[in-house]
XYZ file of C-alpha atoms in Angstrom:
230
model
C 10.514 -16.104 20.806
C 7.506 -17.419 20.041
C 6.220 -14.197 17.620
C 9.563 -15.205 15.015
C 9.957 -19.096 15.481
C 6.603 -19.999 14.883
C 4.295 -20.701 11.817
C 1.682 -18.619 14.122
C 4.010 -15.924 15.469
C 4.981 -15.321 12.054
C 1.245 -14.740 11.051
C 0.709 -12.669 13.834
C 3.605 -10.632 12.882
C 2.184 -10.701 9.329
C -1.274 -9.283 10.753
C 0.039 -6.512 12.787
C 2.260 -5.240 10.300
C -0.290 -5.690 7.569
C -2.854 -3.282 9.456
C -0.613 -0.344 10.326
C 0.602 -0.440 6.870
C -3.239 0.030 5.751
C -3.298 2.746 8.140
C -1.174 4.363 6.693
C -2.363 3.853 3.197
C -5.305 5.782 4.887
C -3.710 8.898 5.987
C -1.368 9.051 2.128
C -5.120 8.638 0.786
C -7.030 11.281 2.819
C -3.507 13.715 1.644
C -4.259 13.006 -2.174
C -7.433 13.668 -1.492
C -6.307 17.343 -0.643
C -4.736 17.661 -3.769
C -8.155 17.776 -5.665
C -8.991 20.681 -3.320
C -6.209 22.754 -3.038
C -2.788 22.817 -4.351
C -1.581 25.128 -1.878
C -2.603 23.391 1.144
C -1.544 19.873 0.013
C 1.788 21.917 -0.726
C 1.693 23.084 3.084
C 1.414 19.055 4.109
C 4.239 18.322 2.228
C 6.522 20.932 3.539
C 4.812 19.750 7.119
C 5.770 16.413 6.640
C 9.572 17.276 4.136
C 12.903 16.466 5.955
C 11.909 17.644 9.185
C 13.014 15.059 12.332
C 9.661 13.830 13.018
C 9.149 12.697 9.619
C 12.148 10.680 8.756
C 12.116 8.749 12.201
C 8.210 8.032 10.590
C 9.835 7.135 7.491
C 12.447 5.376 8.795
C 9.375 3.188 10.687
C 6.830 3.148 8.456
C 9.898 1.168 5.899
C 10.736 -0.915 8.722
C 7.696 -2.375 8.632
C 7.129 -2.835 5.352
C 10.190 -5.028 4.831
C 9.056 -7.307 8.493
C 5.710 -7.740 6.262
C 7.354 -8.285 2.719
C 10.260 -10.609 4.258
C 7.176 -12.648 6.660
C 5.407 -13.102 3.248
C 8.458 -14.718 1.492
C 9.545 -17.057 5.088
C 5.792 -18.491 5.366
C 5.103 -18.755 1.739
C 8.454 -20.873 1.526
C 7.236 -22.774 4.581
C 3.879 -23.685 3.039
C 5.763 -24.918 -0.187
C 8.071 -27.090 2.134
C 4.715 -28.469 4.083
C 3.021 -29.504 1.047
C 6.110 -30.886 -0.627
C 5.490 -32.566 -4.097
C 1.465 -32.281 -3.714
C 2.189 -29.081 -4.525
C 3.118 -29.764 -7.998
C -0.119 -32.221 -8.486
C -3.043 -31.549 -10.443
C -5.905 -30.259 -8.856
C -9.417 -28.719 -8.916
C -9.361 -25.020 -7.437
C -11.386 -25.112 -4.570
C -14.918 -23.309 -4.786
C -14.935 -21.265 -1.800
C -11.496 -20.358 -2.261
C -10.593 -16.540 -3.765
C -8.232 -15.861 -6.360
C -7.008 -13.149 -4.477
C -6.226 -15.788 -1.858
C -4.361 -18.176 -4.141
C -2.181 -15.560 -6.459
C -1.247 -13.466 -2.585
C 2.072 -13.627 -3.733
C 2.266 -12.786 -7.268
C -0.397 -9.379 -6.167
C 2.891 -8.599 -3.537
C 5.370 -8.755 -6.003
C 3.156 -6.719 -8.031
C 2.503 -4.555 -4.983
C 6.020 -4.217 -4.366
C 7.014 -3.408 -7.595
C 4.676 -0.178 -7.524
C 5.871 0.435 -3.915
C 9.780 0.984 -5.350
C 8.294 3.033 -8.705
C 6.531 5.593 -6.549
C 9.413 5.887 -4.163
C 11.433 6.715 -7.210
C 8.828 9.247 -8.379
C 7.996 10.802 -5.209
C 10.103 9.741 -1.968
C 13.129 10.276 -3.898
C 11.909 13.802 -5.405
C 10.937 14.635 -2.013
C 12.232 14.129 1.168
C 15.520 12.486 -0.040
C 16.135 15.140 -2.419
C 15.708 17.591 0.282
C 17.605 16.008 2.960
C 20.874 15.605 0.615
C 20.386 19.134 -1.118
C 19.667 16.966 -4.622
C 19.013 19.144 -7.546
C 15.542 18.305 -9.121
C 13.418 19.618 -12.029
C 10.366 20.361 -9.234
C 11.442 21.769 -5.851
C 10.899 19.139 -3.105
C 8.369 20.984 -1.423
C 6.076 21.362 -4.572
C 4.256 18.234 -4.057
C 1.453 19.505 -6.348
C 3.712 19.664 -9.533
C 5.093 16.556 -9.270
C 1.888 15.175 -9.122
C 0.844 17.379 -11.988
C 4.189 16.133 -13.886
C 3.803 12.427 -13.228
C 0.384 11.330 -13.746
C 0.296 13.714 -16.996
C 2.655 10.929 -18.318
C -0.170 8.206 -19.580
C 2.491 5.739 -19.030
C 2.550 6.453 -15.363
C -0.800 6.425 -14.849
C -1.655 3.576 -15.663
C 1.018 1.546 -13.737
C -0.280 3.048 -10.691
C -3.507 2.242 -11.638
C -2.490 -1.117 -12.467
C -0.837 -1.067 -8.747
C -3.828 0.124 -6.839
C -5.694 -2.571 -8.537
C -3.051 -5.483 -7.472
C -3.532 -3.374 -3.924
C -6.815 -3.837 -3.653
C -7.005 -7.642 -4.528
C -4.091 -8.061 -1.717
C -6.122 -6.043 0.763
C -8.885 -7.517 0.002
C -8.007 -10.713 1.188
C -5.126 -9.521 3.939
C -7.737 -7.466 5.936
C -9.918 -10.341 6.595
C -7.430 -12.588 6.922
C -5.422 -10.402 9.555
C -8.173 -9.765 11.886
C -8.855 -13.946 11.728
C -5.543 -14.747 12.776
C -5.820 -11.736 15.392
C -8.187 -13.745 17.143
C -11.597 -12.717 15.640
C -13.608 -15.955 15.408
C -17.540 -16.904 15.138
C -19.355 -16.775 11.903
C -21.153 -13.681 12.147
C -18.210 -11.505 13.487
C -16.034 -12.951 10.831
C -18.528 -12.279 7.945
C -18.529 -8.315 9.192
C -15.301 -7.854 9.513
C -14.972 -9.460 5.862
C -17.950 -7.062 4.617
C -16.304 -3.766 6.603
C -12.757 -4.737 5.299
C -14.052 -5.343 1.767
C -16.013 -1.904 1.875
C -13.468 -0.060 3.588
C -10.456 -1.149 1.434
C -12.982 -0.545 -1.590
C -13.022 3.510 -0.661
C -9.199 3.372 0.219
C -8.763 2.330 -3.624
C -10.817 4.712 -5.256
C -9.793 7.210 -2.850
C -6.496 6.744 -4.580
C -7.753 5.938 -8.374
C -9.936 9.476 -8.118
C -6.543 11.245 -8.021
C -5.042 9.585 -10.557
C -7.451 9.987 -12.867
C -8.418 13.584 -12.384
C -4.643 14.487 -12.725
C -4.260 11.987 -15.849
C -7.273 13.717 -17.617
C -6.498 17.151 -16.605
C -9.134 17.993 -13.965
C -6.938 19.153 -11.229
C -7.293 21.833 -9.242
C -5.002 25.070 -9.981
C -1.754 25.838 -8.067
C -3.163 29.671 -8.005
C -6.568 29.743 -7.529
C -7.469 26.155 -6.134
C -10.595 26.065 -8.466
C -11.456 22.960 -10.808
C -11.000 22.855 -14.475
């Protein structure tokens, strides 16, 4: 099939996988966002969305495509390194219209990735795993709220996932544009607006996610009991 065997299936595959993971970033984003409201009702999402059916078969997905995009990354970035061959490994001048984001794609997924497996170990796994296997924890699994309170109070912590939202927003950055090119969108002015909305767009989805972080870092959060701001 076409979509697996070639160099512009595999893009394709790349693309479509790429923009419902962003999707998705959206909806995790607007749900921190109701952290810095309320700790009860971001509390009531998470026991909404804890080991029920509906939400490991969206788990369950929502992974599935994130290794199809992580595994397409490694296949054609090994198949550009075979095209080029040893030109790869001669000097050159970096081209002027090309972004770094563009050339270091790879090295922002590893970094990307990297973040991907620390929050699953700081959230997924005090979450929903924990609940589904009856896992003792420090924070009960459906007291989202604490465990962000916990985890971003550690400076450490912080500023990995800052570090990772960062690398996120260099990758998206270029992968948004890039996704809706090889999707088909062509002309110059369509592809400069799509470039300008993705840009803008996956500049809110970033602070969106840097706003938490830093208001539970610095201890601006709202309370468990009264949902007010320090």
């Amino acid at each position: 099939m076409w979509l697996f065997n070639s160099s512009v299936g595999r893009k394709v595959v790349m693309s479509v996988t790429g923009i419902a993971l962003i999707l998705f970033l959206t909806f995790h984003c607007a749900m921190n966002i109701v952290a810095l409201i309320s700790g009860e009702a971001y509390n009531m999402i998470c026991e909404l969305l804890g080991a029920n059916w509906y939400a490991v078969v969206a788990t369950l997905g929502l992974a599935a495509l994130a290794v199809v995009h992580i595994v397409y990354a490694f296949i054609l970035t090994a198949q550009n390194r075979r095209a080029r061959g040893s030109e790869r490994y001669a000097v050159t001048d970096k081209p002027a219209k090309v972004e770094w984001a563009s050339q270091n794609m790879l090295v922002l997924g590893i970094i990307v990735c990297l973040g991907l497996l620390l929050h699953l170990f700081n959230f997924w796994y005090n979450m929903m795993f924990a609940e589904l296997f009856h896992i003792a924890t420090a924070i009960p699994p459906t007291d989202g709220f604490e465990l962000i309170k916990v985890t971003f109070a550690n400076p450490v912590y912080a500023v990995l996932y800052v570090v990772w939202i960062v690398a996120l927003w260099f990758h998206l950055t270029h992968g948004f544009w890039s996704a809706m090119q090889t999707l088909g969108v062509s002309g110059k002015v369509w592809f400069c607006r799509w470039r300008v909305i993705g840009n803008i767009y996956v500049t809110l989805l970033a602070l969106g996610f840097l706003v938490v972080i830093v208001a539970f870092a610095i201890g601006c959060a709202p309370s468990l009991c009264t949902g007010s701001c320090c």
